[in-house]
Amino acid sequence: MSSSPSNDFLAKAQAATQRVAASAAVQQNATPEQAKIVEELAQDRPTIHAAVTSFLSLVAARSLVTPDVQQQQQQQQQSEEVPLVLTNAQALQCSRILLKAINSTTLCATPTKSKSTTTTNNEEEYQLVAQLWNGLTASEQKPARFLGRRALRHAWADIQPAVATTNDDEKLLRFVEEFGHLLFLDNKGDDDDDSALIWDVDGGKKELEKRRERRQQRAATAEQQEQQQNEEEKKLPFIEELKEEEE
């Protein structure tokens, strides 16, 4: 029985990742701890490419619940708090440019100052990421296809400026900015977490279930409040009648 093309690609991707990971570990004369980190980086899922694709879908989906996309985009220019809304074609173009920037970036030997590299341990991990990343690009492989969120957090300080300096499209810059925000977001509260839709291994299924439960709870609370209000309104005539009798 022959394997499917998708299975063949996955097998080749995993094999290539393992080769680069092993090469990086050997070249670095890695300690067992460093070798473990390299392996974790190579196996981190979802991949960057999958996350960008999910973000593309998220941004484009917002236009389905926003009738006037042009009006929404005008509001975005006035307030950065308004979620980014793009047409499917616009989101697709932005994702292609972002992925091209990611896959063409060569990481510096030392980390660019950012919130992802503020400790010695993180700087050491950055060097491992850089070796993995640059090893992939040197072998004409795409880092976005093989590495995940953990590696991208280290690389982002080099990638985002590269996009900003070569493009002035406001929609693209907002796309990249929001993607970067969700890249570093660690939402442990009860609020909706778009980063979970992009980066969770389950594809955001748990996050969507939480949102459904919250909506149902809000609906139940609203129904209960409406019932209480109706009961109060039913009592009003009797209360007013009692007041008149007291007077």
PDB file of C-alpha atoms in Angstrom:
ATOM      1  CA  MET A   1       0.000   0.000   0.000  1.00  0.00           C
ATOM      2  CA  SER A   2       1.534   3.313  -1.071  1.00  0.00           C
ATOM      3  CA  SER A   3       1.654   6.275   1.287  1.00  0.00           C
ATOM      4  CA  SER A   4      -0.184   9.499   0.513  1.00  0.00           C
ATOM      5  CA  PRO A   5       1.701  12.609  -0.707  1.00  0.00           C
ATOM      6  CA  SER A   6       0.886  14.415   2.559  1.00  0.00           C
ATOM      7  CA  ASN A   7       2.377  11.570   4.621  1.00  0.00           C
ATOM      8  CA  ASP A   8       5.471  11.548   2.405  1.00  0.00           C
ATOM      9  CA  PHE A   9       5.934  15.278   2.875  1.00  0.00           C
ATOM     10  CA  LEU A  10       5.481  14.998   6.649  1.00  0.00           C
ATOM     11  CA  ALA A  11       8.020  12.189   6.853  1.00  0.00           C
ATOM     12  CA  LYS A  12      10.534  14.162   4.786  1.00  0.00           C
ATOM     13  CA  ALA A  13       9.933  17.275   6.868  1.00  0.00           C
ATOM     14  CA  GLN A  14      10.479  15.406  10.124  1.00  0.00           C
ATOM     15  CA  ALA A  15      13.606  13.746   8.763  1.00  0.00           C
ATOM     16  CA  ALA A  16      15.035  17.062   7.554  1.00  0.00           C
ATOM     17  CA  THR A  17      14.293  18.681  10.900  1.00  0.00           C
ATOM     18  CA  GLN A  18      15.997  15.864  12.768  1.00  0.00           C
ATOM     19  CA  ARG A  19      19.067  16.103  10.514  1.00  0.00           C
ATOM     20  CA  VAL A  20      19.402  19.831  11.064  1.00  0.00           C
ATOM     21  CA  ALA A  21      18.788  19.435  14.793  1.00  0.00           C
ATOM     22  CA  ALA A  22      21.440  16.738  15.057  1.00  0.00           C
ATOM     23  CA  SER A  23      23.865  18.813  12.992  1.00  0.00           C
ATOM     24  CA  ALA A  24      23.339  21.859  15.184  1.00  0.00           C
ATOM     25  CA  ALA A  25      23.861  19.828  18.338  1.00  0.00           C
ATOM     26  CA  VAL A  26      27.110  18.323  17.009  1.00  0.00           C
ATOM     27  CA  GLN A  27      28.492  21.608  15.672  1.00  0.00           C
ATOM     28  CA  GLN A  28      27.712  23.313  18.945  1.00  0.00           C
ATOM     29  CA  ASN A  29      29.386  20.525  20.958  1.00  0.00           C
ATOM     30  CA  ALA A  30      26.157  20.642  22.894  1.00  0.00           C
ATOM     31  CA  THR A  31      25.739  19.546  26.451  1.00  0.00           C
ATOM     32  CA  PRO A  32      22.935  17.046  27.096  1.00  0.00           C
ATOM     33  CA  GLU A  33      20.761  19.941  28.255  1.00  0.00           C
ATOM     34  CA  GLN A  34      21.435  21.908  25.063  1.00  0.00           C
ATOM     35  CA  ALA A  35      20.771  18.845  22.909  1.00  0.00           C
ATOM     36  CA  LYS A  36      17.440  18.430  24.694  1.00  0.00           C
ATOM     37  CA  ILE A  37      16.517  22.057  23.935  1.00  0.00           C
ATOM     38  CA  VAL A  38      17.437  21.619  20.265  1.00  0.00           C
ATOM     39  CA  GLU A  39      15.216  18.555  20.052  1.00  0.00           C
ATOM     40  CA  GLU A  40      12.334  20.429  21.715  1.00  0.00           C
ATOM     41  CA  LEU A  41      12.728  23.320  19.279  1.00  0.00           C
ATOM     42  CA  ALA A  42      12.703  20.962  16.308  1.00  0.00           C
ATOM     43  CA  GLN A  43       9.567  19.176  17.518  1.00  0.00           C
ATOM     44  CA  ASP A  44       7.643  22.303  18.581  1.00  0.00           C
ATOM     45  CA  ARG A  45       4.197  22.333  16.992  1.00  0.00           C
ATOM     46  CA  PRO A  46       2.233  23.855  15.381  1.00  0.00           C
ATOM     47  CA  THR A  47       4.778  25.129  12.898  1.00  0.00           C
ATOM     48  CA  ILE A  48       5.171  28.824  12.148  1.00  0.00           C
ATOM     49  CA  HIS A  49       3.661  28.271   8.701  1.00  0.00           C
ATOM     50  CA  ALA A  50       0.576  26.629  10.224  1.00  0.00           C
ATOM     51  CA  ALA A  51       0.209  29.480  12.720  1.00  0.00           C
ATOM     52  CA  VAL A  52       0.405  32.167  10.023  1.00  0.00           C
ATOM     53  CA  THR A  53      -2.200  30.263   8.014  1.00  0.00           C
ATOM     54  CA  SER A  54      -4.474  30.088  11.070  1.00  0.00           C
ATOM     55  CA  PHE A  55      -4.021  33.809  11.679  1.00  0.00           C
ATOM     56  CA  LEU A  56      -4.879  34.496   8.036  1.00  0.00           C
ATOM     57  CA  SER A  57      -8.131  32.568   8.516  1.00  0.00           C
ATOM     58  CA  LEU A  58      -8.890  34.385  11.777  1.00  0.00           C
ATOM     59  CA  VAL A  59      -8.438  37.854  10.278  1.00  0.00           C
ATOM     60  CA  ALA A  60     -10.395  37.004   7.130  1.00  0.00           C
ATOM     61  CA  ALA A  61     -13.194  35.403   9.169  1.00  0.00           C
ATOM     62  CA  ARG A  62     -13.785  38.685  10.985  1.00  0.00           C
ATOM     63  CA  SER A  63     -14.956  40.199   7.708  1.00  0.00           C
ATOM     64  CA  LEU A  64     -17.750  37.611   7.583  1.00  0.00           C
ATOM     65  CA  VAL A  65     -19.295  39.080  10.730  1.00  0.00           C
ATOM     66  CA  THR A  66     -18.460  42.666   9.759  1.00  0.00           C
ATOM     67  CA  PRO A  67     -20.757  43.742   6.899  1.00  0.00           C
ATOM     68  CA  ASP A  68     -18.889  46.940   6.046  1.00  0.00           C
ATOM     69  CA  VAL A  69     -15.209  45.983   5.894  1.00  0.00           C
ATOM     70  CA  GLN A  70     -14.188  49.404   4.582  1.00  0.00           C
ATOM     71  CA  GLN A  71     -15.861  51.161   7.520  1.00  0.00           C
ATOM     72  CA  GLN A  72     -14.216  48.749   9.951  1.00  0.00           C
ATOM     73  CA  GLN A  73     -10.809  49.419   8.397  1.00  0.00           C
ATOM     74  CA  GLN A  74     -11.377  53.166   8.800  1.00  0.00           C
ATOM     75  CA  GLN A  75     -12.088  52.579  12.486  1.00  0.00           C
ATOM     76  CA  GLN A  76      -8.850  50.608  12.730  1.00  0.00           C
ATOM     77  CA  GLN A  77      -6.904  53.643  11.532  1.00  0.00           C
ATOM     78  CA  GLN A  78      -8.451  55.671  14.353  1.00  0.00           C
ATOM     79  CA  SER A  79      -7.984  53.101  17.106  1.00  0.00           C
ATOM     80  CA  GLU A  80      -5.382  50.364  17.509  1.00  0.00           C
ATOM     81  CA  GLU A  81      -7.740  48.510  19.863  1.00  0.00           C
ATOM     82  CA  VAL A  82     -10.125  47.618  17.022  1.00  0.00           C
ATOM     83  CA  PRO A  83      -9.345  44.041  15.849  1.00  0.00           C
ATOM     84  CA  LEU A  84      -7.805  43.848  12.392  1.00  0.00           C
ATOM     85  CA  VAL A  85     -10.330  43.051   9.659  1.00  0.00           C
ATOM     86  CA  LEU A  86      -9.193  42.232   6.114  1.00  0.00           C
ATOM     87  CA  THR A  87     -10.757  40.615   3.100  1.00  0.00           C
ATOM     88  CA  ASN A  88      -9.567  37.109   2.315  1.00  0.00           C
ATOM     89  CA  ALA A  89      -7.422  38.412  -0.568  1.00  0.00           C
ATOM     90  CA  GLN A  90      -5.818  41.082   1.632  1.00  0.00           C
ATOM     91  CA  ALA A  91      -5.099  38.618   4.440  1.00  0.00           C
ATOM     92  CA  LEU A  92      -3.631  36.115   1.978  1.00  0.00           C
ATOM     93  CA  GLN A  93      -1.295  38.735   0.522  1.00  0.00           C
ATOM     94  CA  CYS A  94      -0.161  39.830   3.996  1.00  0.00           C
ATOM     95  CA  SER A  95       0.508  36.246   5.067  1.00  0.00           C
ATOM     96  CA  ARG A  96       2.612  35.591   1.969  1.00  0.00           C
ATOM     97  CA  ILE A  97       4.757  38.649   2.605  1.00  0.00           C
ATOM     98  CA  LEU A  98       5.188  37.724   6.271  1.00  0.00           C
ATOM     99  CA  LEU A  99       6.151  34.131   5.480  1.00  0.00           C
ATOM    100  CA  LYS A 100       8.618  35.305   2.844  1.00  0.00           C
ATOM    101  CA  ALA A 101      10.239  37.601   5.413  1.00  0.00           C
ATOM    102  CA  ILE A 102      10.374  34.804   7.985  1.00  0.00           C
ATOM    103  CA  ASN A 103      11.937  32.303   5.606  1.00  0.00           C
ATOM    104  CA  SER A 104      14.467  34.759   4.172  1.00  0.00           C
ATOM    105  CA  THR A 105      15.716  36.112   7.503  1.00  0.00           C
ATOM    106  CA  THR A 106      19.146  35.101   8.738  1.00  0.00           C
ATOM    107  CA  LEU A 107      19.405  35.478  12.492  1.00  0.00           C
ATOM    108  CA  CYS A 108      22.236  37.436  14.032  1.00  0.00           C
ATOM    109  CA  ALA A 109      24.877  35.540  15.978  1.00  0.00           C
ATOM    110  CA  THR A 110      23.916  37.479  19.093  1.00  0.00           C
ATOM    111  CA  PRO A 111      20.312  38.252  20.039  1.00  0.00           C
ATOM    112  CA  THR A 112      18.691  41.552  19.215  1.00  0.00           C
ATOM    113  CA  LYS A 113      17.482  43.175  22.426  1.00  0.00           C
ATOM    114  CA  SER A 114      13.878  42.127  22.976  1.00  0.00           C
ATOM    115  CA  LYS A 115      11.597  40.774  25.649  1.00  0.00           C
ATOM    116  CA  SER A 116      12.432  37.251  24.493  1.00  0.00           C
ATOM    117  CA  THR A 117      16.149  37.493  25.290  1.00  0.00           C
ATOM    118  CA  THR A 118      16.453  39.193  28.647  1.00  0.00           C
ATOM    119  CA  THR A 119      18.294  36.460  30.566  1.00  0.00           C
ATOM    120  CA  THR A 120      21.498  34.503  30.083  1.00  0.00           C
ATOM    121  CA  ASN A 121      19.534  31.269  29.612  1.00  0.00           C
ATOM    122  CA  ASN A 122      17.445  32.875  26.893  1.00  0.00           C
ATOM    123  CA  GLU A 123      20.554  34.201  25.174  1.00  0.00           C
ATOM    124  CA  GLU A 124      22.006  30.702  25.138  1.00  0.00           C
ATOM    125  CA  GLU A 125      18.756  29.337  23.742  1.00  0.00           C
ATOM    126  CA  TYR A 126      18.754  32.089  21.118  1.00  0.00           C
ATOM    127  CA  GLN A 127      22.140  30.888  19.888  1.00  0.00           C
ATOM    128  CA  LEU A 128      20.745  27.375  19.497  1.00  0.00           C
ATOM    129  CA  VAL A 129      17.725  28.777  17.662  1.00  0.00           C
ATOM    130  CA  ALA A 130      19.988  30.818  15.387  1.00  0.00           C
ATOM    131  CA  GLN A 131      22.035  27.757  14.519  1.00  0.00           C
ATOM    132  CA  LEU A 132      18.918  25.730  13.746  1.00  0.00           C
ATOM    133  CA  TRP A 133      17.311  28.592  11.821  1.00  0.00           C
ATOM    134  CA  ASN A 134      20.369  29.509   9.785  1.00  0.00           C
ATOM    135  CA  GLY A 135      21.106  25.838   9.158  1.00  0.00           C
ATOM    136  CA  LEU A 136      17.693  25.484   7.557  1.00  0.00           C
ATOM    137  CA  THR A 137      18.065  28.553   5.356  1.00  0.00           C
ATOM    138  CA  ALA A 138      21.594  27.494   4.358  1.00  0.00           C
ATOM    139  CA  SER A 139      20.212  24.138   3.190  1.00  0.00           C
ATOM    140  CA  GLU A 140      17.460  25.954   1.250  1.00  0.00           C
ATOM    141  CA  GLN A 141      14.791  24.832   3.700  1.00  0.00           C
ATOM    142  CA  LYS A 142      12.082  27.111   5.112  1.00  0.00           C
ATOM    143  CA  PRO A 143      12.251  27.682   8.894  1.00  0.00           C
ATOM    144  CA  ALA A 144       8.502  28.356   8.950  1.00  0.00           C
ATOM    145  CA  ARG A 145       7.871  24.779   7.820  1.00  0.00           C
ATOM    146  CA  PHE A 146      10.002  23.175  10.532  1.00  0.00           C
ATOM    147  CA  LEU A 147      10.085  25.404  13.622  1.00  0.00           C
ATOM    148  CA  GLY A 148       7.386  26.672  15.952  1.00  0.00           C
ATOM    149  CA  ARG A 149       6.418  29.372  18.412  1.00  0.00           C
ATOM    150  CA  ARG A 150       9.356  28.938  20.770  1.00  0.00           C
ATOM    151  CA  ALA A 151      11.898  29.556  18.014  1.00  0.00           C
ATOM    152  CA  LEU A 152       9.913  32.391  16.451  1.00  0.00           C
ATOM    153  CA  ARG A 153       9.779  34.280  19.743  1.00  0.00           C
ATOM    154  CA  HIS A 154      13.558  34.479  19.615  1.00  0.00           C
ATOM    155  CA  ALA A 155      13.638  35.384  15.915  1.00  0.00           C
ATOM    156  CA  TRP A 156      10.831  37.956  15.944  1.00  0.00           C
ATOM    157  CA  ALA A 157      13.046  40.879  16.940  1.00  0.00           C
ATOM    158  CA  ASP A 158      14.923  40.383  13.656  1.00  0.00           C
ATOM    159  CA  ILE A 159      11.887  39.613  11.497  1.00  0.00           C
ATOM    160  CA  GLN A 160       9.416  42.381  12.342  1.00  0.00           C
ATOM    161  CA  PRO A 161      11.803  45.280  11.574  1.00  0.00           C
ATOM    162  CA  ALA A 162      12.712  43.592   8.278  1.00  0.00           C
ATOM    163  CA  VAL A 163       9.060  43.728   7.219  1.00  0.00           C
ATOM    164  CA  ALA A 164       8.580  47.303   8.434  1.00  0.00           C
ATOM    165  CA  THR A 165      11.628  48.679   6.626  1.00  0.00           C
ATOM    166  CA  THR A 166      10.684  47.169   3.259  1.00  0.00           C
ATOM    167  CA  ASN A 167       6.920  47.786   3.323  1.00  0.00           C
ATOM    168  CA  ASP A 168       4.734  50.766   4.156  1.00  0.00           C
ATOM    169  CA  ASP A 169       1.319  49.196   3.609  1.00  0.00           C
ATOM    170  CA  GLU A 170      -0.699  50.028   6.727  1.00  0.00           C
ATOM    171  CA  LYS A 171      -2.770  46.855   6.489  1.00  0.00           C
ATOM    172  CA  LEU A 172       0.345  44.687   6.264  1.00  0.00           C
ATOM    173  CA  LEU A 173       1.997  46.439   9.205  1.00  0.00           C
ATOM    174  CA  ARG A 174      -1.144  45.962  11.312  1.00  0.00           C
ATOM    175  CA  PHE A 175      -1.260  42.299  10.262  1.00  0.00           C
ATOM    176  CA  VAL A 176       2.347  41.755  11.339  1.00  0.00           C
ATOM    177  CA  GLU A 177       1.885  43.772  14.530  1.00  0.00           C
ATOM    178  CA  GLU A 178      -1.136  41.765  15.688  1.00  0.00           C
ATOM    179  CA  PHE A 179       0.518  38.468  14.776  1.00  0.00           C
ATOM    180  CA  GLY A 180       3.524  39.510  16.871  1.00  0.00           C
ATOM    181  CA  HIS A 181       1.252  40.484  19.761  1.00  0.00           C
ATOM    182  CA  LEU A 182      -0.411  37.063  19.732  1.00  0.00           C
ATOM    183  CA  LEU A 183       2.993  35.392  19.410  1.00  0.00           C
ATOM    184  CA  PHE A 184       4.012  36.689  22.835  1.00  0.00           C
ATOM    185  CA  LEU A 185       0.574  36.694  24.474  1.00  0.00           C
ATOM    186  CA  ASP A 186       0.210  34.394  27.477  1.00  0.00           C
ATOM    187  CA  ASN A 187      -3.447  34.773  28.371  1.00  0.00           C
ATOM    188  CA  LYS A 188      -4.193  32.763  31.494  1.00  0.00           C
ATOM    189  CA  GLY A 189      -7.434  34.564  32.313  1.00  0.00           C
ATOM    190  CA  ASP A 190     -11.037  34.000  31.302  1.00  0.00           C
ATOM    191  CA  ASP A 191     -11.004  36.408  28.357  1.00  0.00           C
ATOM    192  CA  ASP A 192     -11.168  35.245  24.745  1.00  0.00           C
ATOM    193  CA  ASP A 193      -7.648  34.268  23.665  1.00  0.00           C
ATOM    194  CA  ASP A 194      -7.007  34.544  19.935  1.00  0.00           C
ATOM    195  CA  SER A 195      -3.447  33.296  20.446  1.00  0.00           C
ATOM    196  CA  ALA A 196      -4.899  29.905  21.416  1.00  0.00           C
ATOM    197  CA  LEU A 197      -6.652  29.719  18.047  1.00  0.00           C
ATOM    198  CA  ILE A 198      -3.269  30.106  16.370  1.00  0.00           C
ATOM    199  CA  TRP A 199      -0.732  28.385  18.585  1.00  0.00           C
ATOM    200  CA  ASP A 200      -2.512  25.664  20.586  1.00  0.00           C
ATOM    201  CA  VAL A 201      -1.684  22.131  19.471  1.00  0.00           C
ATOM    202  CA  ASP A 202      -5.392  21.279  19.250  1.00  0.00           C
ATOM    203  CA  GLY A 203      -5.983  24.059  16.723  1.00  0.00           C
ATOM    204  CA  GLY A 204      -7.933  26.133  19.230  1.00  0.00           C
ATOM    205  CA  LYS A 205     -10.656  23.532  19.907  1.00  0.00           C
ATOM    206  CA  LYS A 206     -10.510  24.002  23.691  1.00  0.00           C
ATOM    207  CA  GLU A 207     -10.567  27.776  23.280  1.00  0.00           C
ATOM    208  CA  LEU A 208     -13.636  27.605  21.041  1.00  0.00           C
ATOM    209  CA  GLU A 209     -15.369  25.322  23.541  1.00  0.00           C
ATOM    210  CA  LYS A 210     -14.619  27.797  26.340  1.00  0.00           C
ATOM    211  CA  ARG A 211     -16.098  30.587  24.241  1.00  0.00           C
ATOM    212  CA  ARG A 212     -19.261  28.572  23.624  1.00  0.00           C
ATOM    213  CA  GLU A 213     -19.599  27.885  27.349  1.00  0.00           C
ATOM    214  CA  ARG A 214     -19.110  31.573  28.170  1.00  0.00           C
ATOM    215  CA  ARG A 215     -21.727  32.590  25.599  1.00  0.00           C
ATOM    216  CA  GLN A 216     -24.186  30.076  27.011  1.00  0.00           C
ATOM    217  CA  GLN A 217     -23.488  31.312  30.524  1.00  0.00           C
ATOM    218  CA  ARG A 218     -23.989  34.933  29.481  1.00  0.00           C
ATOM    219  CA  ALA A 219     -27.217  34.006  27.715  1.00  0.00           C
ATOM    220  CA  ALA A 220     -28.468  32.153  30.799  1.00  0.00           C
ATOM    221  CA  THR A 221     -27.548  35.108  33.021  1.00  0.00           C
ATOM    222  CA  ALA A 222     -29.297  37.539  30.678  1.00  0.00           C
ATOM    223  CA  GLU A 223     -32.408  35.329  30.650  1.00  0.00           C
ATOM    224  CA  GLN A 224     -32.383  35.140  34.437  1.00  0.00           C
ATOM    225  CA  GLN A 225     -32.047  38.908  34.728  1.00  0.00           C
ATOM    226  CA  GLU A 226     -34.914  39.384  32.276  1.00  0.00           C
ATOM    227  CA  GLN A 227     -37.114  37.052  34.322  1.00  0.00           C
ATOM    228  CA  GLN A 228     -36.274  38.950  37.502  1.00  0.00           C
ATOM    229  CA  GLN A 229     -37.073  42.229  35.788  1.00  0.00           C
ATOM    230  CA  ASN A 230     -40.401  40.861  34.588  1.00  0.00           C
ATOM    231  CA  GLU A 231     -41.231  39.721  38.120  1.00  0.00           C
ATOM    232  CA  GLU A 232     -40.395  43.168  39.471  1.00  0.00           C
ATOM    233  CA  GLU A 233     -42.562  44.806  36.835  1.00  0.00           C
ATOM    234  CA  LYS A 234     -45.455  42.532  37.784  1.00  0.00           C
ATOM    235  CA  LYS A 235     -45.127  43.687  41.393  1.00  0.00           C
ATOM    236  CA  LEU A 236     -45.140  47.391  40.538  1.00  0.00           C
ATOM    237  CA  PRO A 237     -48.943  47.843  40.316  1.00  0.00           C
ATOM    238  CA  PHE A 238     -49.414  46.241  43.733  1.00  0.00           C
ATOM    239  CA  ILE A 239     -46.626  48.345  45.268  1.00  0.00           C
ATOM    240  CA  GLU A 240     -48.123  51.518  43.824  1.00  0.00           C
ATOM    241  CA  GLU A 241     -51.569  50.503  45.095  1.00  0.00           C
ATOM    242  CA  LEU A 242     -50.204  49.943  48.598  1.00  0.00           C
ATOM    243  CA  LYS A 243     -48.540  53.355  48.549  1.00  0.00           C
ATOM    244  CA  GLU A 244     -51.827  54.999  47.580  1.00  0.00           C
ATOM    245  CA  GLU A 245     -53.619  53.227  50.444  1.00  0.00           C
ATOM    246  CA  GLU A 246     -50.945  54.378  52.914  1.00  0.00           C
ATOM    247  CA  GLU A 247     -51.371  57.958  51.759  1.00  0.00           C
TER     248      GLU A 247
END
